[in-house]
Amino acid sequence: MARRPLPRILSNGGAQLARSRELARTAADSATDVLHPLITITRGLRRLAAAGRRRWAETPKEKRGALLFLLASVILVVALAPYGPLLAAITLMAAAAWQGRDGAAAAPEGPDESQRRRLESLYEALVPYFSTAEDPEPLYAHGGAWDKAFPTYAFDGGSRISHLVVRYPAYFADGETEARARIEHLLAAKSGRGREYHFTWDEEGNQLTVDVLSPLAVDIVAQRFVTAPGEIVLGFTDPTRVRRTLPLTCGEQRRDAPPVVWRTGLRSTEPHLLALGRPGSGTSSLLRSIALQALRHGDVVIVDGGGTGEYACLTGRDGVLAVECGLAGVLASLEWAAHETERRLIAANRAHQAGHPPPDDTRRPLWILLDRPTAFTHLAAADDREDPQSLLQVPLRHGRPVNVTVVVADQLDCLEMLSEPVRHHTRARVVLGPATREQVESVLGAPPHTTPVDEVPPGRGYARLGTDPVHRLQVPATPHPYDDATAEAHRQAVLDLLPPRTTPADGETVPAPAEAEPAPEPVPEPTEAEPVPEPAEAEPVPEPAEAEPVPVLTKPTPADR
């Protein structure tokens, strides 16, 4: 029995389907080639819009109004210019075509292999802290999905984490300082040492945001800051921590920087300051900076316990009452400061009782700056003399109403050697140099908001004014101008801020040097003085000769009577 042939549509169906697919692919390729410019421009417009949204999100809120005004001005100028809209459209299409080209394709989403391994390692390290056996659906588990725990992340050029959002379970004790410190230490170690990290805990959303802080500027030198009387610039900090900026001059550049301003005087809540640090951390530079700012409106008494002449440039300057390096001079100066504080208190109290304003001599600020006062404690004990720190009790307790301010700087390991009034009344605190988290917290009374690092430049540390938050601090470079290791630009900056040399107010020690200065001028005339003209004039001595007529005049008077 012969087989009947299959219909042609069934025998050649596969070939026809393949042919139709080829025709569809060819048509699609042709359409893509025809529409390629339109696709490129559309892709470029989308990328330009995304860049504009990012730029708008990064712009601070206080600057968005100016940005909108600028955009409106540009649109108005383009609309009024001849052929302005046409040229703007052509420019926009050209920019979109350039941004939408294949070579400008965006980077592939998601981390690469090295970044993925870093995130997986960080996730595995957090498992013991964020997991428990009773959790039915643990967010953290060995071999789990790290992308659920890290919804947002970013890396720098070296494939190190620069931004990270960490989700953690609700049962984690994020309100305990010890638990937070363990997580922060782990994240800082796993993300890369040698950088400062800022941690933001969102207790309501159970999220922790980790950001890498950029280093503070170290090129700021001592200069005249734009401040009001009674305001002292301790240094500069992050722009996100304060809402004020100061104009600065850094070489030939001018920029604004956020300062840490310490307000002193009658209405200050933190009238006295304590600065601690390791040797070479910049505490002496901080005291010089404070002294140069204080001399603009007040008088200064300086006690140098280091004995290295760090404040020799201030000796004999206008407003500098004393620069003491010896125990006897220190005791005398601090005793005078205590009596001066009492005198001001009495004068101000009498003026208040009489209904008069305080006298002018109680309004001028008086600054008592002490560098390493604990060095005199041993000397005073060995000499059976009074500890100089005991003389600070009156200025510390009663100095604020009469504009008397005390600033103490010492080494970090000498904190226990400071007297109780010094530790109790210095509520403005500064810690400079490398220090552990526990040391910073013991001095400032609160832990730092960043992770301390082991190597920092001089003048870098933390500051806290009373109960305010802890700020990162970079003290402006104020080196000793007479030191050979000081750069010429820094030396000249400090010398320009020094007051002129003038005589002290009492004038007791000045006549000697004033008379000694003209003495060298007649020195070249000893040959003319050898003929002894002066003794010849001294022999007649008219004064004793005139003394004889005096009794003669008294004798005839009774005879005449």
Coordinates of C-alpha atoms in Angstrom, one line a residue:
M1 CA 0.0 0.0 0.0
A2 CA 1.6 3.3 -1.1
R3 CA 2.0 6.1 1.4
R4 CA 0.3 9.3 0.7
P5 CA 2.6 12.3 0.9
L6 CA 2.2 14.9 3.7
P7 CA 0.8 18.3 3.0
R8 CA 3.5 20.8 2.0
I9 CA 2.6 23.1 4.9
L10 CA 3.4 20.3 7.3
S11 CA 6.5 19.1 5.6
N12 CA 8.1 22.5 5.2
G13 CA 6.7 24.3 8.3
G14 CA 10.1 24.4 10.2
A15 CA 11.8 26.1 7.2
Q16 CA 9.0 28.7 6.9
L17 CA 9.2 29.5 10.7
A18 CA 12.9 29.9 10.5
R19 CA 12.6 32.1 7.5
S20 CA 10.0 34.2 9.3
R21 CA 12.2 34.6 12.3
E22 CA 15.1 35.8 10.1
L23 CA 12.8 38.3 8.4
A24 CA 11.6 39.6 11.8
R25 CA 15.2 39.9 13.0
T26 CA 16.3 41.7 9.9
A27 CA 13.4 44.1 10.3
A28 CA 14.2 44.7 13.9
D29 CA 17.8 45.4 13.1
S30 CA 16.8 47.7 10.3
A31 CA 14.5 49.6 12.7
T32 CA 17.2 49.8 15.3
D33 CA 19.6 51.2 12.8
V34 CA 17.0 53.8 11.7
L35 CA 16.0 54.7 15.2
H36 CA 19.5 54.5 16.7
P37 CA 19.9 58.4 16.9
L38 CA 16.5 58.6 18.7
I39 CA 17.5 55.8 21.1
T40 CA 20.8 57.5 21.9
I41 CA 19.2 60.9 22.5
T42 CA 16.6 59.4 24.7
R43 CA 19.2 57.5 26.8
G44 CA 21.2 60.7 27.1
L45 CA 18.2 62.7 28.2
R46 CA 17.5 60.1 30.9
R47 CA 21.1 60.3 32.1
L48 CA 21.0 64.1 32.1
A49 CA 17.8 64.1 34.1
A50 CA 19.3 61.6 36.7
A51 CA 22.4 63.8 37.0
G52 CA 20.2 66.9 37.6
R53 CA 18.2 65.1 40.3
R54 CA 21.4 64.1 42.0
R55 CA 22.7 67.6 41.8
W56 CA 19.5 69.0 43.3
A57 CA 19.6 66.4 46.2
E58 CA 23.2 67.3 47.0
T59 CA 22.6 71.1 47.0
P60 CA 22.0 72.4 50.6
K61 CA 18.6 73.7 51.3
E62 CA 19.8 77.2 51.9
K63 CA 21.3 77.4 48.4
R64 CA 18.4 75.9 46.4
G65 CA 16.7 79.3 46.1
A66 CA 19.8 80.9 44.5
L67 CA 20.1 77.9 42.2
L68 CA 16.5 78.2 41.1
F69 CA 17.0 82.0 40.5
L70 CA 20.0 81.2 38.4
L71 CA 18.1 78.6 36.3
A72 CA 15.2 81.0 35.8
S73 CA 17.6 83.8 34.7
V74 CA 19.2 81.5 32.1
I75 CA 15.8 80.4 30.8
L76 CA 14.7 84.0 30.5
V77 CA 17.8 85.1 28.7
V78 CA 17.5 82.1 26.3
A79 CA 13.9 82.9 25.6
L80 CA 14.6 86.6 24.8
A81 CA 17.7 86.1 22.8
P82 CA 17.4 85.8 19.0
Y83 CA 17.1 82.2 17.9
G84 CA 17.6 81.4 21.6
P85 CA 15.1 78.5 21.9
L86 CA 16.4 76.9 18.7
L87 CA 20.0 77.1 19.8
A88 CA 19.1 75.8 23.3
A89 CA 17.3 72.8 21.7
I90 CA 20.2 72.0 19.5
T91 CA 22.6 72.3 22.4
L92 CA 20.4 70.0 24.5
M93 CA 20.2 67.4 21.8
A94 CA 23.9 67.5 21.2
A95 CA 24.6 67.0 25.0
A96 CA 22.0 64.2 25.1
A97 CA 23.6 62.5 22.1
W98 CA 27.0 62.8 23.8
Q99 CA 25.8 61.4 27.1
G100 CA 23.7 58.6 25.5
R101 CA 26.5 57.2 23.3
D102 CA 27.6 53.6 23.9
G103 CA 31.0 54.6 25.3
A104 CA 29.3 56.6 28.1
A105 CA 27.3 53.6 29.4
A106 CA 26.8 53.6 33.1
A107 CA 28.9 51.3 35.2
P108 CA 27.4 47.9 35.8
E109 CA 25.2 47.8 38.8
G110 CA 26.2 45.8 41.8
P111 CA 29.6 45.2 43.4
D112 CA 32.4 43.4 41.6
E113 CA 34.1 40.3 42.9
S114 CA 36.4 41.9 45.4
Q115 CA 33.7 44.2 46.8
R116 CA 31.3 41.3 47.1
R117 CA 33.9 39.3 49.1
R118 CA 34.4 42.3 51.4
L119 CA 30.6 42.6 52.0
E120 CA 30.3 38.9 52.6
S121 CA 33.2 39.0 55.1
L122 CA 31.6 41.9 56.9
Y123 CA 28.3 40.1 57.0
E124 CA 29.8 37.0 58.5
A125 CA 31.6 39.0 61.1
L126 CA 28.3 40.6 62.3
V127 CA 26.5 37.3 62.6
P128 CA 27.5 36.6 66.2
Y129 CA 26.4 40.1 67.3
F130 CA 23.1 40.3 65.4
S131 CA 21.8 36.7 65.7
T132 CA 20.2 34.5 68.3
A133 CA 19.1 30.9 68.4
E134 CA 15.5 31.9 69.3
D135 CA 15.0 33.9 66.1
P136 CA 12.7 31.9 63.7
E137 CA 13.7 34.0 60.7
P138 CA 17.2 35.4 61.4
L139 CA 18.4 38.3 59.3
Y140 CA 22.0 37.3 60.1
A141 CA 23.0 33.7 59.7
H142 CA 26.2 32.0 58.5
G143 CA 25.9 31.6 54.8
G144 CA 22.9 33.9 54.6
A145 CA 22.1 36.7 52.1
W146 CA 24.1 39.8 52.8
D147 CA 22.1 41.9 50.4
K148 CA 19.1 41.9 52.7
A149 CA 21.3 43.2 55.6
F150 CA 23.1 45.9 53.5
P151 CA 20.5 47.6 51.4
T152 CA 22.8 50.5 50.5
Y153 CA 26.6 50.6 50.1
A154 CA 29.3 52.5 48.2
F155 CA 33.0 52.0 47.6
D156 CA 35.9 54.4 47.0
G157 CA 38.5 54.1 44.3
G158 CA 40.4 51.6 46.4
S159 CA 37.5 49.2 46.8
R160 CA 37.1 50.1 50.4
I161 CA 33.7 50.9 51.9
S162 CA 32.9 54.6 52.0
H163 CA 29.1 54.4 52.8
L164 CA 27.1 51.6 54.2
V165 CA 23.6 51.2 55.7
V166 CA 23.3 48.2 58.0
R167 CA 20.0 46.7 59.0
Y168 CA 19.9 44.9 62.4
P169 CA 17.2 43.0 64.3
A170 CA 14.9 44.8 66.7
Y171 CA 16.1 42.8 69.7
F172 CA 19.6 44.2 69.4
A173 CA 20.4 46.4 72.4
D174 CA 21.2 49.6 70.4
G175 CA 20.5 51.8 73.5
E176 CA 23.5 50.4 75.4
T177 CA 26.8 52.2 74.9
E178 CA 28.9 49.0 75.2
A179 CA 26.9 47.2 72.5
R180 CA 27.2 50.1 70.2
A181 CA 30.9 50.4 70.8
R182 CA 31.5 46.8 69.9
I183 CA 29.7 47.1 66.6
E184 CA 31.4 50.4 65.7
H185 CA 34.8 48.9 66.5
L186 CA 34.1 45.9 64.3
L187 CA 32.9 47.9 61.4
A188 CA 35.8 50.3 61.5
A189 CA 38.3 47.3 61.6
K190 CA 36.6 45.4 58.7
S191 CA 36.0 48.5 56.5
G192 CA 39.6 49.7 56.7
R193 CA 41.8 51.1 59.4
G194 CA 43.4 54.6 59.4
R195 CA 40.2 56.4 58.5
E196 CA 37.6 58.2 60.7
Y197 CA 34.1 56.8 60.5
H198 CA 30.9 58.5 61.5
F199 CA 28.0 56.3 62.9
T200 CA 24.4 57.3 62.8
W201 CA 22.1 55.0 64.8
D202 CA 18.4 55.0 63.8
E203 CA 16.8 53.3 66.7
E204 CA 13.3 53.6 65.4
G205 CA 14.1 52.1 62.0
N206 CA 16.7 49.6 63.3
Q207 CA 19.4 50.9 60.9
L208 CA 23.0 52.0 61.3
T209 CA 24.5 54.3 58.7
V210 CA 28.3 54.3 58.4
D211 CA 30.1 57.2 56.6
V212 CA 33.8 57.8 56.1
L213 CA 34.7 61.3 57.1
S214 CA 37.1 63.3 55.0
P215 CA 40.2 64.6 56.8
L216 CA 40.0 68.1 58.3
A217 CA 42.0 70.8 56.6
V218 CA 45.5 71.2 58.1
D219 CA 46.5 74.3 56.0
I220 CA 44.7 76.8 58.2
V221 CA 47.2 79.1 60.0
A222 CA 46.7 81.7 62.7
Q223 CA 45.0 84.9 61.5
R224 CA 42.5 87.5 62.5
F225 CA 39.1 85.7 62.7
V226 CA 35.9 87.5 62.2
T227 CA 34.5 87.1 65.7
A228 CA 32.8 89.3 68.3
P229 CA 34.5 90.3 71.7
G230 CA 34.4 87.3 74.0
E231 CA 34.4 84.7 71.2
I232 CA 37.4 82.5 70.8
V233 CA 38.0 80.2 67.8
L234 CA 39.4 76.9 69.1
G235 CA 39.6 75.3 65.7
F236 CA 37.6 74.0 62.8
T237 CA 35.3 71.0 62.4
D238 CA 33.0 69.2 59.9
P239 CA 30.5 71.3 58.0
T240 CA 27.6 69.0 59.2
R241 CA 28.2 69.7 62.9
V242 CA 27.9 73.5 63.1
R243 CA 25.7 76.1 61.3
R244 CA 28.3 78.9 61.0
T245 CA 31.3 79.5 58.8
L246 CA 34.1 82.0 58.9
P247 CA 36.0 83.5 56.0
L248 CA 39.6 82.3 56.0
T249 CA 42.8 83.0 54.0
C250 CA 44.9 80.0 53.2
G251 CA 47.9 81.1 51.3
E252 CA 46.5 82.8 48.1
Q253 CA 43.1 81.1 48.5
R254 CA 40.1 82.3 50.4
R255 CA 37.3 80.0 51.6
D256 CA 34.8 79.5 54.4
A257 CA 35.2 76.9 57.1
P258 CA 33.0 75.9 60.0
P259 CA 34.6 76.9 63.3
V260 CA 34.3 75.7 66.9
V261 CA 33.6 78.9 68.8
W262 CA 34.0 79.1 72.5
R263 CA 32.0 82.0 74.1
T264 CA 33.5 83.5 77.3
G265 CA 32.6 86.4 79.5
L266 CA 29.7 87.4 81.7
R267 CA 27.0 85.2 80.1
S268 CA 29.1 82.2 79.3
T269 CA 27.9 78.9 80.5
E270 CA 31.5 77.4 80.1
P271 CA 33.7 80.2 81.4
H272 CA 36.9 78.2 81.7
L273 CA 38.7 75.6 79.5
L274 CA 40.9 72.5 80.0
A275 CA 43.0 71.2 77.2
L276 CA 44.8 67.8 77.4
G277 CA 47.0 65.9 75.0
R278 CA 50.2 64.0 74.5
P279 CA 53.6 65.7 74.1
G280 CA 53.7 67.3 70.6
S281 CA 49.9 67.1 70.2
G282 CA 49.5 70.9 69.9
T283 CA 48.3 72.1 73.3
S284 CA 50.9 74.9 73.4
S285 CA 49.8 75.9 69.9
L286 CA 46.2 76.1 71.1
L287 CA 47.2 78.3 74.0
R288 CA 49.2 80.6 71.7
S289 CA 46.2 80.9 69.4
I290 CA 43.9 81.7 72.4
A291 CA 46.4 84.3 73.7
L292 CA 46.6 86.1 70.3
Q293 CA 42.9 86.3 70.1
A294 CA 42.4 87.3 73.7
L295 CA 45.0 90.2 73.4
R296 CA 42.7 92.0 71.0
H297 CA 40.3 92.9 73.8
G298 CA 41.9 92.0 77.1
D299 CA 45.0 91.3 79.3
V300 CA 46.9 88.1 79.6
V301 CA 48.9 86.4 82.3
I302 CA 50.9 83.4 81.1
V303 CA 52.4 80.6 83.2
D304 CA 54.9 78.4 81.2
G305 CA 55.4 75.1 83.1
G306 CA 57.3 73.5 80.2
G307 CA 60.3 75.9 80.6
T308 CA 61.1 75.8 76.9
G309 CA 60.3 79.4 76.1
E310 CA 57.2 78.6 74.0
Y311 CA 55.7 82.0 74.9
A312 CA 58.9 84.2 74.7
C313 CA 57.4 86.0 71.7
L314 CA 54.7 87.5 74.0
T315 CA 57.1 89.0 76.6
G316 CA 56.9 92.7 76.8
R317 CA 53.9 93.0 74.4
D318 CA 51.0 95.3 75.0
G319 CA 48.4 93.6 77.2
V320 CA 50.7 90.8 78.4
L321 CA 51.0 91.4 82.1
A322 CA 53.5 88.6 82.8
V323 CA 55.1 85.5 81.3
E324 CA 56.4 83.4 84.2
C325 CA 58.6 80.3 84.1
G326 CA 59.9 80.1 87.7
L327 CA 58.1 79.0 90.8
A328 CA 58.4 82.3 92.6
G329 CA 57.1 84.4 89.7
V330 CA 54.3 81.9 89.1
L331 CA 53.2 82.2 92.8
A332 CA 53.4 85.9 92.7
S333 CA 51.4 86.3 89.5
L334 CA 48.7 83.8 90.5
E335 CA 48.4 85.4 93.9
W336 CA 48.0 88.8 92.2
A337 CA 45.3 87.3 89.9
A338 CA 43.4 86.0 92.9
H339 CA 43.5 89.4 94.6
E340 CA 42.5 91.1 91.4
T341 CA 39.5 88.9 91.1
E342 CA 38.5 89.7 94.6
R343 CA 39.0 93.4 93.9
R344 CA 36.8 93.2 90.8
L345 CA 34.1 91.4 92.7
I346 CA 34.0 94.0 95.4
A347 CA 34.0 96.9 93.0
A348 CA 31.3 95.3 90.9
N349 CA 29.2 94.5 93.9
R350 CA 29.4 98.1 95.2
A351 CA 28.4 99.4 91.8
H352 CA 25.4 97.0 91.7
Q353 CA 24.2 98.0 95.1
A354 CA 24.5 101.7 94.2
G355 CA 22.6 101.2 91.0
H356 CA 25.5 102.1 88.8
P357 CA 27.1 100.2 85.9
P358 CA 30.3 98.2 86.8
P359 CA 33.5 100.1 86.7
D360 CA 35.5 100.0 83.5
D361 CA 38.4 98.2 85.1
T362 CA 36.2 95.3 85.8
R363 CA 34.9 95.0 82.3
R364 CA 38.3 94.5 80.5
P365 CA 38.8 90.7 80.2
L366 CA 41.6 89.1 82.2
W367 CA 43.0 85.8 80.9
I368 CA 45.1 83.4 83.0
L369 CA 46.8 80.9 80.7
L370 CA 48.6 78.0 82.3
D371 CA 50.7 75.5 80.4
R372 CA 51.6 72.4 82.4
P373 CA 50.8 73.7 85.9
T374 CA 51.4 70.2 87.3
A375 CA 55.1 70.7 86.7
F376 CA 55.2 73.3 89.6
T377 CA 53.4 70.9 91.9
H378 CA 56.5 68.9 92.4
L379 CA 58.7 71.9 92.8
A380 CA 56.4 73.5 95.3
A381 CA 56.2 70.3 97.4
A382 CA 60.0 69.9 97.4
D383 CA 60.4 73.6 98.5
D384 CA 57.6 73.4 101.1
R385 CA 55.7 76.1 99.3
E386 CA 52.1 76.5 98.3
D387 CA 50.8 74.6 95.2
P388 CA 50.1 77.2 92.5
Q389 CA 46.9 75.4 91.6
S390 CA 45.4 76.3 94.9
L391 CA 45.6 80.0 93.9
L392 CA 43.3 79.3 91.0
Q393 CA 40.3 78.5 93.2
V394 CA 39.0 82.1 93.4
P395 CA 39.4 82.9 89.7
L396 CA 37.8 79.6 88.8
R397 CA 34.8 79.9 91.1
H398 CA 34.2 83.7 90.9
G399 CA 35.9 84.9 87.8
R400 CA 33.0 84.7 85.3
P401 CA 31.0 87.7 86.7
V402 CA 34.1 89.9 86.4
N403 CA 35.4 88.7 83.1
V404 CA 38.3 86.6 84.5
T405 CA 38.9 83.4 82.3
V406 CA 41.2 80.5 83.2
V407 CA 42.7 78.2 80.5
V408 CA 44.7 75.2 81.6
A409 CA 46.7 72.9 79.3
D410 CA 48.5 69.8 80.4
Q411 CA 49.5 66.3 79.4
L412 CA 46.8 63.6 79.2
D413 CA 48.4 61.4 81.8
C414 CA 48.5 64.2 84.3
L415 CA 44.7 64.5 84.6
E416 CA 44.7 63.0 88.1
M417 CA 47.3 65.5 89.2
L418 CA 45.1 68.5 88.5
S419 CA 43.4 70.0 91.5
E420 CA 39.7 69.5 92.2
P421 CA 38.7 73.1 91.4
V422 CA 40.5 72.9 88.0
R423 CA 38.7 69.6 87.0
H424 CA 35.4 70.8 88.4
H425 CA 35.1 74.3 87.0
T426 CA 36.6 73.8 83.5
R427 CA 33.5 72.6 81.6
A428 CA 34.9 73.4 78.2
R429 CA 37.2 70.5 77.3
V430 CA 39.6 69.8 74.5
V431 CA 41.6 66.5 73.8
L432 CA 44.3 66.7 71.2
G433 CA 46.5 64.0 69.7
P434 CA 46.1 60.2 69.5
A435 CA 43.8 59.0 72.3
T436 CA 41.6 55.9 72.9
R437 CA 37.9 56.1 73.0
E438 CA 37.9 55.6 76.8
Q439 CA 40.4 58.5 77.4
V440 CA 38.4 60.8 75.2
E441 CA 35.2 59.9 77.1
S442 CA 36.9 60.3 80.5
V443 CA 37.9 63.9 79.6
L444 CA 35.0 65.1 77.6
G445 CA 32.3 63.3 79.6
A446 CA 30.8 61.7 76.4
P447 CA 32.2 59.4 73.7
P448 CA 33.3 60.8 70.4
H449 CA 30.9 60.4 67.4
T450 CA 33.8 59.0 65.3
T451 CA 36.4 56.3 65.7
P452 CA 39.7 57.7 66.9
V453 CA 42.7 56.9 64.8
D454 CA 46.3 56.2 66.0
E455 CA 48.1 58.7 63.7
V456 CA 46.9 62.3 63.6
P457 CA 48.6 65.6 62.7
P458 CA 49.4 68.1 65.4
G459 CA 46.4 70.0 66.6
R460 CA 43.8 67.3 65.7
G461 CA 41.4 66.1 68.4
Y462 CA 38.0 66.6 69.9
A463 CA 36.3 69.4 71.7
R464 CA 33.1 69.7 73.8
L465 CA 31.7 72.8 75.2
G466 CA 29.7 72.0 78.3
T467 CA 26.8 69.6 77.4
D468 CA 27.1 70.3 73.6
P469 CA 27.9 67.4 71.2
V470 CA 31.4 66.3 70.7
H471 CA 33.1 68.0 67.7
R472 CA 36.1 67.0 65.7
L473 CA 38.7 69.7 66.0
Q474 CA 41.7 71.0 64.0
V475 CA 43.5 73.8 65.8
P476 CA 44.9 76.5 63.5
A477 CA 48.7 76.3 63.1
T478 CA 50.2 78.8 65.6
P479 CA 53.8 77.7 66.1
H480 CA 56.5 79.3 68.1
P481 CA 57.9 82.0 65.8
Y482 CA 61.4 81.9 67.2
D483 CA 61.7 78.1 66.6
D484 CA 64.1 77.2 63.8
A485 CA 61.8 74.4 62.6
T486 CA 58.9 76.8 62.0
A487 CA 58.1 77.5 58.4
E488 CA 58.6 81.1 57.2
A489 CA 54.9 81.5 56.3
H490 CA 53.7 80.3 59.7
R491 CA 56.3 82.4 61.5
Q492 CA 55.3 85.6 59.7
A493 CA 51.6 84.8 60.3
V494 CA 52.2 84.7 64.1
L495 CA 54.5 87.7 64.1
D496 CA 51.8 89.8 62.3
L497 CA 49.3 89.0 65.1
L498 CA 51.6 90.0 68.0
P499 CA 50.8 93.3 69.7
P500 CA 53.4 96.1 69.6
R501 CA 56.1 96.2 72.4
T502 CA 55.1 98.8 75.0
T503 CA 56.0 99.6 78.6
P504 CA 54.1 98.0 81.4
A505 CA 51.4 100.0 83.1
D506 CA 53.2 100.4 86.4
G507 CA 56.4 101.6 84.7
E508 CA 58.7 100.2 87.4
T509 CA 61.0 98.1 85.3
V510 CA 61.0 100.2 82.2
P511 CA 63.2 103.2 83.3
A512 CA 66.3 101.0 83.6
P513 CA 66.2 99.7 80.0
A514 CA 65.0 103.2 78.8
E515 CA 68.1 104.9 80.4
A516 CA 70.4 102.1 79.3
E517 CA 69.4 102.6 75.7
P518 CA 70.9 106.2 75.4
A519 CA 73.9 105.1 77.4
P520 CA 75.5 103.4 74.4
E521 CA 75.4 106.7 72.4
P522 CA 77.9 108.6 74.6
V523 CA 80.1 105.5 74.7
P524 CA 82.2 106.7 71.8
E525 CA 83.0 109.9 73.7
P526 CA 85.2 108.6 76.5
T527 CA 88.2 110.4 75.2
E528 CA 86.5 113.7 75.6
A529 CA 85.4 112.7 79.1
E530 CA 89.0 111.9 80.2
P531 CA 90.0 115.6 80.7
V532 CA 87.6 115.3 83.6
P533 CA 85.3 118.2 82.9
E534 CA 82.7 116.6 85.1
P535 CA 84.8 116.4 88.3
A536 CA 85.9 120.0 87.7
E537 CA 82.3 121.0 87.8
A538 CA 81.7 118.9 90.8
E539 CA 84.5 120.6 92.9
P540 CA 82.8 124.0 93.0
V541 CA 79.5 122.3 94.0
P542 CA 77.5 125.5 94.3
E543 CA 74.9 123.6 96.3
P544 CA 77.0 123.4 99.6
A545 CA 78.1 127.0 99.0
E546 CA 74.5 128.1 98.8
A547 CA 73.7 126.1 101.9
E548 CA 75.8 128.5 104.0
P549 CA 73.7 131.6 103.3
V550 CA 70.7 129.7 104.4
P551 CA 71.7 129.8 108.1
V552 CA 73.1 133.3 107.6
L553 CA 69.7 134.5 106.5
T554 CA 68.1 133.0 109.6
K555 CA 70.5 134.6 112.0
P556 CA 69.9 138.3 111.2
T557 CA 66.2 137.9 111.5
P558 CA 66.2 137.7 115.3
A559 CA 68.7 140.6 115.5
D560 CA 66.4 142.8 113.5
R561 CA 63.6 141.9 115.8

